[in-house]
Coordinates of C-alpha atoms in Angstrom, one line a residue:
X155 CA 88.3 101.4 81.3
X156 CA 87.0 100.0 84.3
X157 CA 84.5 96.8 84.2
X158 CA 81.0 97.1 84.9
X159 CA 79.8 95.3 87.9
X160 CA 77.5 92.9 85.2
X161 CA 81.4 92.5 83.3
X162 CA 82.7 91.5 86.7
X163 CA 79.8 89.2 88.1
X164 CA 80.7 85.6 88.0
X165 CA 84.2 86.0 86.8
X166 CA 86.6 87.8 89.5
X167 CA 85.4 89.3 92.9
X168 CA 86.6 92.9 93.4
X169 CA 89.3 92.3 96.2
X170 CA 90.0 95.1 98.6
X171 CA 93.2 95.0 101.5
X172 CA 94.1 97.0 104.3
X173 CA 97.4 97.1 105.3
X174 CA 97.8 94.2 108.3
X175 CA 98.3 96.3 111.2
X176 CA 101.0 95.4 113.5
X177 CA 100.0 94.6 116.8
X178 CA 102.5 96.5 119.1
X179 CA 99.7 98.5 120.6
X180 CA 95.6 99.3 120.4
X181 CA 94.3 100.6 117.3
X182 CA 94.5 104.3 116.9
X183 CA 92.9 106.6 114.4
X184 CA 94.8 106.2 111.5
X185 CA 94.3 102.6 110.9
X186 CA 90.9 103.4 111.4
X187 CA 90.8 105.9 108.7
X188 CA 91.9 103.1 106.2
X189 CA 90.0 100.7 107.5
X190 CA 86.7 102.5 106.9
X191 CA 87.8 103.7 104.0
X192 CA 87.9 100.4 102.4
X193 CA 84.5 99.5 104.3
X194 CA 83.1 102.1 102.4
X195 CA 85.0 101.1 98.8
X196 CA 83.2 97.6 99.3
X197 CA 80.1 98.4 100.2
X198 CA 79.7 100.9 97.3
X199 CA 80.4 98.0 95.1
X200 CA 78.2 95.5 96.9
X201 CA 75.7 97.7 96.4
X202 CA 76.2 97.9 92.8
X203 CA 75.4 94.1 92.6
X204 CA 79.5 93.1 92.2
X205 CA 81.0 90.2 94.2
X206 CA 83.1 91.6 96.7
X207 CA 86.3 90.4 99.0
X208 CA 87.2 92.6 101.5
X209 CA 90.7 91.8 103.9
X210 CA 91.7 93.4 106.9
X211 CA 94.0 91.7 109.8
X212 CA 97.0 91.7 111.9
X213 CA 100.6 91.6 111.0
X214 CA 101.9 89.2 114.5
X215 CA 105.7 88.8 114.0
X216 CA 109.2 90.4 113.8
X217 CA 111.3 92.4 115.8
X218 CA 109.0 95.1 117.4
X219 CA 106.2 92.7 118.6
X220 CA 108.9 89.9 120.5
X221 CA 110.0 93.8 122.0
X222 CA 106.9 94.9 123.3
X223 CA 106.2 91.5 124.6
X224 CA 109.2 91.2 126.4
X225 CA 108.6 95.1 128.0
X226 CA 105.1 93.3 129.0
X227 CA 106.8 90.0 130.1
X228 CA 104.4 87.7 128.4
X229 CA 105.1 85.9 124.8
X230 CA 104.9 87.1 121.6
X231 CA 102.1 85.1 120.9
X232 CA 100.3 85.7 123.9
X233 CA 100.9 89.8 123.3
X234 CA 99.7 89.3 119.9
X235 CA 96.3 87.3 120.8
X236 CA 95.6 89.5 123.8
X237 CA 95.9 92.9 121.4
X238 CA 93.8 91.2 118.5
X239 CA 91.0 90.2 120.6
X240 CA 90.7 93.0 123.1
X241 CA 91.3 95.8 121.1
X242 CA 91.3 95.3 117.1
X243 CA 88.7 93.3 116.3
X244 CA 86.0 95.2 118.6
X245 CA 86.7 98.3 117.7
X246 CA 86.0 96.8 113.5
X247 CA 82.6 95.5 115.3
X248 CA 82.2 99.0 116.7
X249 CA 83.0 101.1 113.4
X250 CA 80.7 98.6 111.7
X251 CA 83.4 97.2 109.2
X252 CA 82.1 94.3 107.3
X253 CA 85.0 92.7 106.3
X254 CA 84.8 89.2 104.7
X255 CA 88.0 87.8 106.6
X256 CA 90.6 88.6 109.2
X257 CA 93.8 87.2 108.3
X258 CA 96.2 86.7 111.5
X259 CA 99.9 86.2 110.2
X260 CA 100.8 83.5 113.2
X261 CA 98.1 81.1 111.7
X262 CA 98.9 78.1 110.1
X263 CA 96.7 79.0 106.8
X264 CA 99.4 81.8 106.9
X265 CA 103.2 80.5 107.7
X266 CA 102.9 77.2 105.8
X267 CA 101.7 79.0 102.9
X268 CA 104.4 81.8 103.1
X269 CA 107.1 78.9 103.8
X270 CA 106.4 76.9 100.1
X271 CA 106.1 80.6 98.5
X272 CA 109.6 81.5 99.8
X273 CA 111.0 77.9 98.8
X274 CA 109.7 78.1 95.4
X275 CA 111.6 81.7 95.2
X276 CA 115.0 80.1 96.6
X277 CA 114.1 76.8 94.2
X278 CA 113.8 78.9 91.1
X279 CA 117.3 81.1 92.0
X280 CA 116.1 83.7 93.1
X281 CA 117.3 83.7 96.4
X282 CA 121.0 83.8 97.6
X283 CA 122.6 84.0 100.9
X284 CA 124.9 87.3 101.6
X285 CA 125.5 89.5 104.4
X286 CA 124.1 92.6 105.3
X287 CA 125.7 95.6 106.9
X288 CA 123.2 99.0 107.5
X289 CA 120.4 101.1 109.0
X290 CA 117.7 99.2 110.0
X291 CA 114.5 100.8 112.1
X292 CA 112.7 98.4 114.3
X293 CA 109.4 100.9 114.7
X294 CA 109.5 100.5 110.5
X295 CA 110.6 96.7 110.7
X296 CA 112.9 98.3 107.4
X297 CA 116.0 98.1 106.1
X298 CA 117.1 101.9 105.5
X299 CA 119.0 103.7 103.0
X300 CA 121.5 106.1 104.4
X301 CA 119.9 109.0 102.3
X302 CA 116.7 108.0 103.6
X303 CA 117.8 109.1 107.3
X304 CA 117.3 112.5 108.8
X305 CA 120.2 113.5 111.1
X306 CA 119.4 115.1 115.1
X307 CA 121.0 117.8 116.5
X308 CA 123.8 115.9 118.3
X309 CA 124.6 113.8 114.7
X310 CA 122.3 110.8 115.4
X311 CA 120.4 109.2 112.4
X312 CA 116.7 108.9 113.0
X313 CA 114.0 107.2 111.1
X314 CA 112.7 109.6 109.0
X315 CA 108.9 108.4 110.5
X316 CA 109.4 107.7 113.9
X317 CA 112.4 110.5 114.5
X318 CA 113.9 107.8 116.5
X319 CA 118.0 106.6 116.1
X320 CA 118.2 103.6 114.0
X321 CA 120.3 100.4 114.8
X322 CA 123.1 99.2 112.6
X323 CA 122.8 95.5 111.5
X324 CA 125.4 93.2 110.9
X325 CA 123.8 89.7 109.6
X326 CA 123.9 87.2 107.6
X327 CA 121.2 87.1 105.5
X328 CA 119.2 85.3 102.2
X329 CA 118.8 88.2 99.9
X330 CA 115.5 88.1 97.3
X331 CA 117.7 89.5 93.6
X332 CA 115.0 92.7 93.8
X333 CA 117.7 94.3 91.6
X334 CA 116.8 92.3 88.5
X335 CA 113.4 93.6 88.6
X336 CA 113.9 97.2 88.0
X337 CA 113.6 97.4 84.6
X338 CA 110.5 95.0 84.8
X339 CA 108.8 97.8 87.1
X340 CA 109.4 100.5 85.5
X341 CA 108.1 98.9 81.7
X342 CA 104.8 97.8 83.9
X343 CA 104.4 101.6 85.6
X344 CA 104.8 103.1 82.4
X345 CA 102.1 100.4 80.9
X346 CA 99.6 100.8 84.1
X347 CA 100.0 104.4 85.3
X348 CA 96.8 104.5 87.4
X349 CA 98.6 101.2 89.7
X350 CA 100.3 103.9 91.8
X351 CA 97.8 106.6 93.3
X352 CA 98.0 109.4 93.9
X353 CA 100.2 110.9 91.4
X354 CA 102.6 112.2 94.2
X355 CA 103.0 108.7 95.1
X356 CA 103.5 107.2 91.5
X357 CA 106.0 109.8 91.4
X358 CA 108.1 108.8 94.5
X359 CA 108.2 105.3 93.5
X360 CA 109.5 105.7 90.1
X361 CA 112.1 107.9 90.3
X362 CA 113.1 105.4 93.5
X363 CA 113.3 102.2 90.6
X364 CA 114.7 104.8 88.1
X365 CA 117.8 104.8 90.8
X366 CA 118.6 101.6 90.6
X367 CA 117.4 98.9 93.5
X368 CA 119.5 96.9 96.0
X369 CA 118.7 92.9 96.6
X370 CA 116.1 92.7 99.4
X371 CA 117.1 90.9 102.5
X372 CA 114.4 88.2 103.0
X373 CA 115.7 87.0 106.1
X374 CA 116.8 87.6 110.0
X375 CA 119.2 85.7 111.8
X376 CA 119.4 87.2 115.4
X377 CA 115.8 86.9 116.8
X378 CA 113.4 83.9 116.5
X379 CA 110.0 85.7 116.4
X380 CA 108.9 85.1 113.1
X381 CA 108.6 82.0 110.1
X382 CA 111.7 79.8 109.7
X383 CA 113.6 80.0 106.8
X384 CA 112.0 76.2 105.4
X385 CA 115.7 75.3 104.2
X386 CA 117.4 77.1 107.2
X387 CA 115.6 77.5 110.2
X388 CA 118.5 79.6 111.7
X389 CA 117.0 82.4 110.0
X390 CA 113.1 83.6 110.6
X391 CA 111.4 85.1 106.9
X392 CA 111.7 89.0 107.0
X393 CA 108.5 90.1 108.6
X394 CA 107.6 92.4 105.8
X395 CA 108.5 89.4 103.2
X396 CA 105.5 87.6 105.2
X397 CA 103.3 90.3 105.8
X398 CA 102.9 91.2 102.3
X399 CA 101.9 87.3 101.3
X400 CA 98.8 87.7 103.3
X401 CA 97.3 89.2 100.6
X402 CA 97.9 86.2 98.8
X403 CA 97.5 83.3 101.5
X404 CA 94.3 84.5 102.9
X405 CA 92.6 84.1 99.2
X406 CA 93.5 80.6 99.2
X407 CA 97.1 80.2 98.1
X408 CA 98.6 76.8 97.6
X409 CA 95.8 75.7 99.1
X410 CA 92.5 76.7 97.5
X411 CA 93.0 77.2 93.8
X412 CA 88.8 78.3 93.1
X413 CA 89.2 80.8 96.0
X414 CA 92.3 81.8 94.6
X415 CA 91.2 82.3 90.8
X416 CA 88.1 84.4 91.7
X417 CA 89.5 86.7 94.5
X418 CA 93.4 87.5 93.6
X419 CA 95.0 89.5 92.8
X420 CA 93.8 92.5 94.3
X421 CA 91.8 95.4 92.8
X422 CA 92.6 97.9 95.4
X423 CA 95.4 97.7 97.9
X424 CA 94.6 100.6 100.5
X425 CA 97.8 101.6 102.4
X426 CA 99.4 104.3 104.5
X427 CA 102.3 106.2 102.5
X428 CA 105.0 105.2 104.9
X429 CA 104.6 101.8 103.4
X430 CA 104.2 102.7 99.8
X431 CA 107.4 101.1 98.5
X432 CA 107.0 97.7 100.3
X433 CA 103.6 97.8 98.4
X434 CA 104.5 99.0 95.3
X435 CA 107.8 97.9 94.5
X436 CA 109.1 94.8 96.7
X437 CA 105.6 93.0 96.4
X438 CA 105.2 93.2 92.3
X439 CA 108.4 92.0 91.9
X440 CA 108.0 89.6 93.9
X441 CA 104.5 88.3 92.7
X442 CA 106.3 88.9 89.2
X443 CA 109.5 86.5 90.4
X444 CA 106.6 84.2 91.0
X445 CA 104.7 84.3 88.0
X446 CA 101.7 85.8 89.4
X447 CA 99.7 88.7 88.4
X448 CA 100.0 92.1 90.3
X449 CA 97.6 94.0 92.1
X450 CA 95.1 96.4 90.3
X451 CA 96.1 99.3 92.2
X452 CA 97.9 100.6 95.3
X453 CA 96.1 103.5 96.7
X454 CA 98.3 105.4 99.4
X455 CA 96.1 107.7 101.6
X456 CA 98.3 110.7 103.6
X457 CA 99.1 110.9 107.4
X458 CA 96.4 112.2 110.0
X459 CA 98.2 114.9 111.5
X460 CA 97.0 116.8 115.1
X461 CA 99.2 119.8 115.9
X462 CA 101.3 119.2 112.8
X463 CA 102.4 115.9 113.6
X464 CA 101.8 112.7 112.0
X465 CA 99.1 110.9 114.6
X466 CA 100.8 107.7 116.6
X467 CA 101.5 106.0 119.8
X468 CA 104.8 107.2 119.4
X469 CA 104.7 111.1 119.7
X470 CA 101.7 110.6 121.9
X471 CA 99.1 112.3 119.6
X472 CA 97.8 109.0 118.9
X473 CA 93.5 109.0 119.7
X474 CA 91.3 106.0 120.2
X475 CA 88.6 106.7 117.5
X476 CA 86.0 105.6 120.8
X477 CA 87.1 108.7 121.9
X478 CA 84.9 110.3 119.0
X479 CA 82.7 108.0 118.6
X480 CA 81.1 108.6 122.2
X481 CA 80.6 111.9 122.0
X482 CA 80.0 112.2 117.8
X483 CA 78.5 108.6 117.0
X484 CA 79.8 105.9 114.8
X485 CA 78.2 106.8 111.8
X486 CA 79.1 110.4 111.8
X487 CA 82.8 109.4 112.7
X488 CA 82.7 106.9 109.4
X489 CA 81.7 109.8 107.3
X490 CA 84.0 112.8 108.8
X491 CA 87.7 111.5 108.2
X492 CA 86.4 111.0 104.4
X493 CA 84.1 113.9 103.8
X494 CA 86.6 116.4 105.4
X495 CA 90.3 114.8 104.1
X496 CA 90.9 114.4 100.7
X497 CA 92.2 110.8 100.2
X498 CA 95.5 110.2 99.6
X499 CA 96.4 113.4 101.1
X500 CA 97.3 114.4 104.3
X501 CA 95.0 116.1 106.5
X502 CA 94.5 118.0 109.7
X503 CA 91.9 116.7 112.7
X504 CA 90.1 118.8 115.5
X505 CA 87.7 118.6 117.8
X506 CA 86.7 122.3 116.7
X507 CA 86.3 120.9 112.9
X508 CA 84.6 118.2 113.3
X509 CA 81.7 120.2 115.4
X510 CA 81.0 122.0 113.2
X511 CA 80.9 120.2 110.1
X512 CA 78.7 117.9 112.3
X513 CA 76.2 120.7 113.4
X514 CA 76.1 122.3 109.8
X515 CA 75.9 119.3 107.7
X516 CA 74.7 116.1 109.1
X517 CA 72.5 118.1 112.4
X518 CA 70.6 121.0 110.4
X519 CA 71.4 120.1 106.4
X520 CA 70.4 116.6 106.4
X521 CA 69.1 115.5 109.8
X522 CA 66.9 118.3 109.7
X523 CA 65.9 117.3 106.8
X524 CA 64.7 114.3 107.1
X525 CA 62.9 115.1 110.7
X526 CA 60.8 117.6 108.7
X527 CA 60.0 116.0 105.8
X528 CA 58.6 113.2 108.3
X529 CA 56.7 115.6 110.5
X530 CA 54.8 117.2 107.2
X531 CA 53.8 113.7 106.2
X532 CA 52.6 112.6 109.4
X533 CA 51.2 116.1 109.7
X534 CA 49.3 116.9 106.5
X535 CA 48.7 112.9 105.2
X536 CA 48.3 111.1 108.6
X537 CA 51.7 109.5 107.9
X538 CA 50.8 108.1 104.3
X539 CA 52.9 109.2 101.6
X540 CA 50.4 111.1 98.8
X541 CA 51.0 110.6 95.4
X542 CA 52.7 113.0 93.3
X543 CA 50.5 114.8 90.7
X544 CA 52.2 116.9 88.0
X545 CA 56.1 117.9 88.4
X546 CA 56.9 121.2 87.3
X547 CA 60.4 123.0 86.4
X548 CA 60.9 122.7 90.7
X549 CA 60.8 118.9 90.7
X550 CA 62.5 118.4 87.2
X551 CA 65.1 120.3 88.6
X552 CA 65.3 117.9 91.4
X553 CA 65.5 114.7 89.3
X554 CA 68.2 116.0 87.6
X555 CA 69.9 117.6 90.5
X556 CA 69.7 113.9 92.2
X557 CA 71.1 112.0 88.5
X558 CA 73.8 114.3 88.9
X559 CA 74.5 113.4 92.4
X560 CA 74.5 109.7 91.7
X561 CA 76.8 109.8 88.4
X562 CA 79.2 111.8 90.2
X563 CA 79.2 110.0 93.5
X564 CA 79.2 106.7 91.8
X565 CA 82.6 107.2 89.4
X566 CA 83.7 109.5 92.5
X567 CA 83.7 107.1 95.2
X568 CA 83.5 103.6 93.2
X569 CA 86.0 104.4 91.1
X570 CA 88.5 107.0 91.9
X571 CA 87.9 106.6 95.8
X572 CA 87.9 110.0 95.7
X573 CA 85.7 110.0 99.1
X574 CA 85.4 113.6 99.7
X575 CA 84.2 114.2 96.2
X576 CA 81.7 111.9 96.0
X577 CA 80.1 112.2 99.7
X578 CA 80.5 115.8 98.7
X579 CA 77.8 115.5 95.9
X580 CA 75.3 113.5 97.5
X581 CA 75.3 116.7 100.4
X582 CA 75.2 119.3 97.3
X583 CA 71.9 117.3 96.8
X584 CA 70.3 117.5 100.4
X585 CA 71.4 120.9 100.2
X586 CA 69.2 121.1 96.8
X587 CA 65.9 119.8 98.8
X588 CA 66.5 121.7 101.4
X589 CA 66.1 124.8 98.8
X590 CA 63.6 123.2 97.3
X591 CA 61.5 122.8 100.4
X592 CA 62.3 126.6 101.4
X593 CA 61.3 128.0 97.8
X594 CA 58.5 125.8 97.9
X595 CA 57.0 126.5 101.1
X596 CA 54.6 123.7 102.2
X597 CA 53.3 125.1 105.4
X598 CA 51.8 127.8 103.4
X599 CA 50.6 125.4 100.4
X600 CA 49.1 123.6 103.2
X601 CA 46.8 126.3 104.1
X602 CA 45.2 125.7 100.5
X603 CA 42.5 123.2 100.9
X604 CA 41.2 123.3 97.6
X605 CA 42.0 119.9 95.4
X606 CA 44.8 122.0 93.3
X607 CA 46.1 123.1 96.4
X608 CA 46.3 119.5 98.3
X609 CA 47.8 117.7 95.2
X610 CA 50.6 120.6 94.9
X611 CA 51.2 119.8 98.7
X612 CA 51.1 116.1 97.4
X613 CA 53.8 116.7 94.9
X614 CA 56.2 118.6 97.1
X615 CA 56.2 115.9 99.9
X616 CA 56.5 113.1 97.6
X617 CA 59.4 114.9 96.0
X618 CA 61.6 115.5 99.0
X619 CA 60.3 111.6 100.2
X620 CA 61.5 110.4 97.6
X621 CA 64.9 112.5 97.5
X622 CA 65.5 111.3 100.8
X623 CA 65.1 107.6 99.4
X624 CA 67.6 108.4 97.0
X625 CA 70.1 109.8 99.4
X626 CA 69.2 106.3 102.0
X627 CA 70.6 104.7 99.2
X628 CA 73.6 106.5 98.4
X629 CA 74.6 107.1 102.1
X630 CA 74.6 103.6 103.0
X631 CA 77.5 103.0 102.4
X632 CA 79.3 105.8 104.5
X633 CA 76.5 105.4 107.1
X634 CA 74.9 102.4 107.7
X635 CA 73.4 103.1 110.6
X636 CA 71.2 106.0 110.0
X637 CA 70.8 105.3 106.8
X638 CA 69.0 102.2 107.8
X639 CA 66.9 104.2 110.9
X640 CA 65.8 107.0 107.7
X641 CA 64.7 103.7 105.4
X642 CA 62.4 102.5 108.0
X643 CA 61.2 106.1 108.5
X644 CA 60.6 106.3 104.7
X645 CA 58.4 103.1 105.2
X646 CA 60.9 101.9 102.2
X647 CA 61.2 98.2 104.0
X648 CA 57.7 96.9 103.3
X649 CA 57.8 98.0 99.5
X650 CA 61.6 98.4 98.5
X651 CA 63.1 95.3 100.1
X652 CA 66.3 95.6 102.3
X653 CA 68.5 98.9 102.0
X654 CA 71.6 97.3 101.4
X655 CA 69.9 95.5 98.2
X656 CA 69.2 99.0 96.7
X657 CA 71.6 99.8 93.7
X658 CA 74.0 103.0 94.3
X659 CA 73.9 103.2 90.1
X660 CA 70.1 102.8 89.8
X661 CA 69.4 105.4 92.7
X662 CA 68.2 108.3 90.6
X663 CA 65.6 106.2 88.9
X664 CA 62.7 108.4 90.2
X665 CA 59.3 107.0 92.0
X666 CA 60.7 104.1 93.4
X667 CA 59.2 105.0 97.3
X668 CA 55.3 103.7 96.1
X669 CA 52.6 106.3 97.8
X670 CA 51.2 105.0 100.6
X671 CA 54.3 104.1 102.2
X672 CA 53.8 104.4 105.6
X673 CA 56.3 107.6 106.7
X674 CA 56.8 108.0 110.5
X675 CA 59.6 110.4 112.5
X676 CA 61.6 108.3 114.4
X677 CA 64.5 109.7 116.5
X678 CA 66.6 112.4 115.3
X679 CA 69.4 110.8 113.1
X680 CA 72.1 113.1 114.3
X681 CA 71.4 114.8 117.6
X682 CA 72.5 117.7 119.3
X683 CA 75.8 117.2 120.4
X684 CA 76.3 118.0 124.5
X685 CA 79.5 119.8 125.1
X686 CA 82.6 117.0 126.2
X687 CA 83.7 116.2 129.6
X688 CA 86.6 117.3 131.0
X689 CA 89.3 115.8 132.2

């Protein structure tokens, strides 16, 4: 049973994680999708009053990067601070990501931390030196199986992800005795079957354990981009050894014990599925080797796909999400990828889709919405929201259409981060007072001047007002940005306090917009969209 945000408040922060995004290129939309994803995790549970850590950041070393570097004749280093602060950390400022920290794996906080972590492992035995002989993908930065290759045409071996031939190693190596930790996996999936998500996923990984595991290779001996090896600085630390300790170093690791208690481990490790077993095998056993407590869960969302292929630099189907965002907006961007993909599946992107699920949903189902509940204030009660006089069976019906919403979008999206689901329900409710409005009719009401006539037109107004309160609340999260500009429409400020203050859980408590708010139409919240330029 999952604790309740009072359970979790003062004890442990609920820690979220991207993946750290390796730097070979500009951010493209599938990191974004994650990213916002977890945006939207934390905010939901800021909003329900929790402490919250949120960590995104860059993974800087290995292989691939001193690659790409070289192509671009400049250093590693300099490749890695020139993509970081031209291209990933505006576009989080652009997709309005409020992460808490951005962890960079060539800072010091970082390599010394991941240095004493290794030495302890090699300290306690658990590290041996051996030679390695196999496939090994540089686009992956992974040591293959042979039965994980897919063969071309001609007899090549490709990486299964990138489709590209992979190189045959021939180091020596340190090796991290991953073998030893089957058994230990499997007893703690079969005692935590919700760490693995989806079930798909949980799936893949245990029947990989069930096969036995190979020792890890911690270690690289014929390049220099990376951490040294603290006992043998010949070799550099395997980059996916010091990726994963991120997670670890950037809540204070070896360095800040208070940090450390109330952030790690993890609550919710948000990853891409091509990285699943780095996630959910290597790191717990490695975390177990150290005596440290595993993540909550490892969440791996599918693959964007455009034309049937999965979306990256590499088959050149890769997008800037500014691309969308110019002509869509950031906000509606934020909520498409989760409203129209179910998480942790794959899922198909179009131009043509997303236009329409624009115009119908967020243009005439809830913009309009909320420009015409404005106009009729400002119309019928000079811009001052009336007081509600007697609900009927039509407003009941709204209450509980509206508690509904906010149970389901709460356990949907807080705790299952089942995204779709839960921004699926709040929509089922604008859809409900749009009905409500239409069955209701308050241009005719209107036409009734007697007092039973204006305090019915009172009640309907009031109702849909405060509806659309309700739904400032519970869209916040997904989109802050017109959320925020319907708040200050509602005249919700000056009563209500600061939207991101407003509890997602206590959203359905009904008359919290005060009459006499002060209601006014501001600009359209989503607007007509003008047909994109061509090239």
């Amino acid at each position: 049973m999952a604790a309740t945000g009072s359970e979790k408040q003062g004890t442990k922060a609920f820690y979220v994680t991207t993946p750290i995004y390796y730097v070979n290129d500009a951010p493209h939309l599938g990191h974004a999708y994650t990213t916002v994803a977890g945006d939207v995790l934390t905010r939901w549970h800021r909003q329900r009053g929790e402490k919250v850590w949120y960590l995104t950041g860059t993974d800087e070393h290995g292989q691939k990067i001193m690659r790409t570097a070289e192509a671009n004749d400049v250093t590693p280093q300099a490749w890695c601070d020139k993509l970081v602060e031209e291209a990933w950390k505006p576009l989080w400022e652009h997709l309005n990501i409020a992460n808490d920290d951005f962890i960079r794996t060539t800072q010091k906080r970082h390599t010394d931390r991941v240095q004493e972590f290794v030495q302890d492992l090699y300290d306690k035995d658990e590290i041996y030196k051996g030679g390695y002989e196999g496939p090994y993908c540089v686009g992956c930065e992974e040591f293959k199986l042979p039965g994980d290759l897919v063969e071309a045409e001609d007899g090549t071996k490709l990486c299964p992800v990138h489709k590209r031939p992979v190189e045959i190693l021939k180091e020596e190596n340190y090796f991290f005795k991953l073998s030893a930790y089957g058994p230990k996996l499997l007893e703690f999936y079969e005692a935590n079957p919700g760490f693995i998500q989806p079930e798909s996923a949980r799936n893949e990984v245990v029947n990989f354990v069930k096969q036995g595991l190979d020792d890890l290779s911690i270690s690289r001996s014929t390049f220099d981009w990376g951490i040294p090896v603290p006992w043998d600085e010949k070799h550099v630390i395997y980059v996916w050894i010091d990726a994963l300790l991120n997670y670890a170093t950037a809540v204070g690791y070896n360095e800040n014990p208070a940090k450390f208690e109330e952030t790690f481990p993890a609550d919710v490790h948000l990853i891409g599925k091509d990285i699943l077993r780095f996630h959910a095998v290597i790191w717990p056993a490695m975390l177990m080797a150290q005596g440290l407590p595993v993540p909550g869960r490892v969440a791996a969302n599918g693959w964007l796909m455009v034309g049937g292929e999965k979306m990256s630099k590499s088959n050149l189907t890769g997008i800037k999400p500014q691309d969308l965002t110019s002509h869509f907006g950031v906000d509606a961007y934020r909520w498409y990828f989760l409203r129209a993909i179910a998480f942790g599946q794959d899922g198909s992107f179009s131009w043509e889709d997303f236009t329409a699920r624009y115009t119908s949903e967020l243009a005439n189902d809830y913009g309009n919405l909320a420009s015409r509940v404005a106009a009729m204030v400002g119309k019928y009660f000079g811009g001052e929201l009336p007081a509600s006089a007697a609900d009927g069976d039509a407003e009941k019906a709204v209450h509980e259409g509206l508690a509904k919403a906010v149970a389901v979008a709460d356990a949907k999206i807080g705790e299952e981060l089942d995204f779709q689901a839960g921004i699926l329900a709040i929509f089922d409710f604008v859809k409900q007072v749009n009905g409500y409005i239409t069955e209701q009719e308050p241009w005719k009401v209107a036409k009734d001047e007697s007092e039973e006539g204006r305090a019915r037109l009172a009640t309907i107004l009031y109702t849909a007002a405060e509806s659309l309160r309700a739904v400032a609340v519970l869209l916040n999260p997904v989109m802050p940005e017109t959320s925020q500009a319907l708040w200050d429409s509602l005249g919700a400020e000056a009563s209500l306090g600061a939207l991101a203050d407003q509890p997602v859980q206590d959203a359905a408590a009904w008359g919290q917009l005060p009459a006499g708010a002060t209601v006014t139409k501001g600009a359209v919240l989503f607007p007509r969209l003008e047909e994109p330029k061509k090239d």
